[in-house]
Amino acid sequence: EVQLVESGGGLVQAGGSLRLSCVASGFTFDDYAIGWFHQAPGREREGVSSISVDDGSTYADSVKGRFTISSDNAKKTVYLQMNSLKPEDTGVYYCAADLTGIAALEECEYDYWGQGTQVTVSS
């Protein structure tokens, strides 16, 4: 059974940092791209960052220079280090797995999803 479990969310002041983790199981980790998505209150889910063994990493313009994605293949875990957080970064963060292995930011490319972790940035 494919599972993606996010953790690391919480409440932080603007300018602060959080590190999210996504632990994967039930599939061959190296074959997939893993992406992080953000859903702000009342808005659609948007791609934040993605990483794959074959395709490297990519970021949305809104997080470039602030967020860093990394992967520990031995632990089947992808991290999202979020620095210089802003109130507009508030929302639920989901990780997802894409069988094509292409590091994309489009939601439709992804096959499996985690339940999400809440991030709240206070001003």
Tab-separated table of N, CA and C in Angstrom, residues 1-9 19-30 32-36 51 69-80 93-97 112-117:
chain	number	residue	atom	x	y	z
A	1	GLU	N	0.847	-1.183	0.000
A	1	GLU	CA	0.000	0.000	0.000
A	1	GLU	C	0.897	1.252	0.000
A	2	VAL	N	0.622	2.142	-0.925
A	2	VAL	CA	1.384	3.385	-0.999
A	2	VAL	C	0.939	4.319	0.126
A	3	GLN	N	1.918	4.853	0.829
A	3	GLN	CA	1.616	5.832	1.880
A	3	GLN	C	2.606	6.977	1.836
A	4	LEU	N	2.096	8.155	2.040
A	4	LEU	CA	2.913	9.362	2.184
A	4	LEU	C	2.443	10.046	3.456
A	5	VAL	N	3.367	10.278	4.369
A	5	VAL	CA	3.005	10.858	5.658
A	5	VAL	C	3.822	12.116	5.894
A	6	GLU	N	3.117	13.229	6.000
A	6	GLU	CA	3.776	14.511	6.224
A	6	GLU	C	3.848	14.820	7.719
A	7	SER	N	4.850	15.575	8.085
A	7	SER	CA	4.966	16.058	9.454
A	7	SER	C	5.805	17.321	9.449
A	8	GLY	N	5.825	18.009	10.598
A	8	GLY	CA	6.681	19.174	10.737
A	8	GLY	C	5.970	20.514	10.688
A	9	GLY	N	4.677	20.488	10.412
A	9	GLY	CA	3.946	21.738	10.398
A	9	GLY	C	3.799	22.317	11.795
A	19	ARG	N	10.719	22.964	9.024
A	19	ARG	CA	11.125	21.908	8.094
A	19	ARG	C	10.051	20.833	8.067
A	20	LEU	N	9.495	20.639	6.895
A	20	LEU	CA	8.495	19.602	6.698
A	20	LEU	C	9.169	18.325	6.226
A	21	SER	N	8.598	17.194	6.624
A	21	SER	CA	9.091	15.885	6.201
A	21	SER	C	7.967	15.111	5.542
A	22	CYS	N	8.330	14.330	4.557
A	22	CYS	CA	7.386	13.444	3.881
A	22	CYS	C	8.023	12.066	3.810
A	23	VAL	N	7.472	11.134	4.570
A	23	VAL	CA	7.988	9.775	4.598
A	23	VAL	C	7.142	8.909	3.672
A	24	ALA	N	7.805	8.224	2.748
A	24	ALA	CA	7.112	7.424	1.746
A	24	ALA	C	7.294	5.937	2.023
A	25	SER	N	6.290	5.159	1.657
A	25	SER	CA	6.382	3.706	1.758
A	25	SER	C	5.452	3.069	0.737
A	26	GLY	N	5.739	1.801	0.419
A	26	GLY	CA	4.860	1.062	-0.471
A	26	GLY	C	5.170	1.183	-1.944
A	27	PHE	N	6.279	1.855	-2.302
A	27	PHE	CA	6.666	1.930	-3.698
A	27	PHE	C	8.169	2.148	-3.783
A	28	THR	N	8.708	1.991	-4.984
A	28	THR	CA	10.154	2.158	-5.195
A	28	THR	C	10.459	3.646	-5.231
A	29	PHE	N	11.010	4.121	-4.169
A	29	PHE	CA	11.162	5.559	-3.951
A	29	PHE	C	11.926	6.234	-5.077
A	30	ASP	N	13.003	5.599	-5.550
A	30	ASP	CA	13.865	6.230	-6.559
A	30	ASP	C	13.169	6.416	-7.901
A	32	TYR	N	10.172	7.620	-8.391
A	32	TYR	CA	9.155	8.655	-8.339
A	32	TYR	C	9.757	10.038	-8.159
A	33	ALA	N	8.998	11.032	-8.620
A	33	ALA	CA	9.228	12.405	-8.186
A	33	ALA	C	8.318	12.652	-6.984
A	34	ILE	N	8.819	13.409	-6.028
A	34	ILE	CA	8.020	13.796	-4.868
A	34	ILE	C	7.856	15.311	-4.878
A	35	GLY	N	6.627	15.736	-4.780
A	35	GLY	CA	6.343	17.162	-4.813
A	35	GLY	C	5.689	17.635	-3.537
A	36	TRP	N	5.862	18.904	-3.260
A	36	TRP	CA	5.160	19.570	-2.163
A	36	TRP	C	4.176	20.576	-2.750
A	51	ILE	N	11.093	17.190	-6.481
A	51	ILE	CA	12.435	16.654	-6.620
A	51	ILE	C	12.351	15.226	-7.136
A	69	ILE	N	14.220	22.059	-1.122
A	69	ILE	CA	13.760	20.673	-1.085
A	69	ILE	C	14.982	19.762	-1.110
A	70	SER	N	14.908	18.660	-0.369
A	70	SER	CA	16.002	17.693	-0.358
A	70	SER	C	15.418	16.308	-0.117
A	71	SER	N	16.260	15.314	-0.394
A	71	SER	CA	15.775	13.939	-0.318
A	71	SER	C	16.813	13.060	0.348
A	72	ASP	N	16.360	12.195	1.226
A	72	ASP	CA	17.199	11.153	1.810
A	72	ASP	C	16.635	9.831	1.314
A	73	ASN	N	17.222	9.309	0.245
A	73	ASN	CA	16.656	8.118	-0.387
A	73	ASN	C	16.715	6.899	0.534
A	74	ALA	N	17.739	6.818	1.364
A	74	ALA	CA	17.851	5.684	2.284
A	74	ALA	C	16.697	5.673	3.283
A	75	LYS	N	16.230	6.847	3.662
A	75	LYS	CA	15.111	6.952	4.597
A	75	LYS	C	13.779	7.118	3.883
A	76	LYS	N	13.813	7.180	2.562
A	76	LYS	CA	12.594	7.394	1.772
A	76	LYS	C	11.849	8.627	2.276
A	77	THR	N	12.585	9.656	2.480
A	77	THR	CA	12.029	10.880	3.041
A	77	THR	C	12.446	12.084	2.215
A	78	VAL	N	11.487	12.955	1.968
A	78	VAL	CA	11.756	14.231	1.306
A	78	VAL	C	11.459	15.339	2.301
A	79	TYR	N	12.343	16.315	2.342
A	79	TYR	CA	12.202	17.435	3.273
A	79	TYR	C	11.927	18.728	2.505
A	80	LEU	N	11.224	19.609	3.153
A	80	LEU	CA	11.045	20.957	2.622
A	80	LEU	C	11.441	21.925	3.730
A	93	TYR	N	0.064	21.887	3.755
A	93	TYR	CA	1.103	21.429	2.829
A	93	TYR	C	0.977	19.929	2.647
A	94	TYR	N	0.908	19.545	1.398
A	94	TYR	CA	0.775	18.136	1.023
A	94	TYR	C	2.013	17.681	0.262
A	95	CYS	N	2.411	16.439	0.483
A	95	CYS	CA	3.388	15.862	-0.427
A	95	CYS	C	2.671	14.838	-1.310
A	96	ALA	N	3.244	14.631	-2.476
A	96	ALA	CA	2.629	13.749	-3.460
A	96	ALA	C	3.719	13.050	-4.251
A	97	ALA	N	3.374	11.899	-4.816
A	97	ALA	CA	4.322	11.101	-5.590
A	97	ALA	C	3.860	10.976	-7.036
A	112	TYR	N	-0.209	9.840	-6.080
A	112	TYR	CA	-0.517	9.529	-4.689
A	112	TYR	C	-0.295	10.773	-3.837
A	113	TRP	N	-1.129	10.889	-2.789
A	113	TRP	CA	-1.105	12.079	-1.948
A	113	TRP	C	-1.100	11.712	-0.471
A	114	GLY	N	-0.427	12.562	0.320
A	114	GLY	CA	-0.513	12.440	1.758
A	114	GLY	C	-1.710	13.215	2.284
A	115	GLN	N	-1.869	13.188	3.599
A	115	GLN	CA	-3.017	13.835	4.237
A	115	GLN	C	-2.779	15.310	4.520
A	116	GLY	N	-1.544	15.737	4.496
A	116	GLY	CA	-1.243	17.148	4.688
A	116	GLY	C	-0.825	17.486	6.109
A	117	THR	N	-0.116	18.602	6.229
A	117	THR	CA	0.289	19.121	7.519
A	117	THR	C	0.054	20.632	7.521
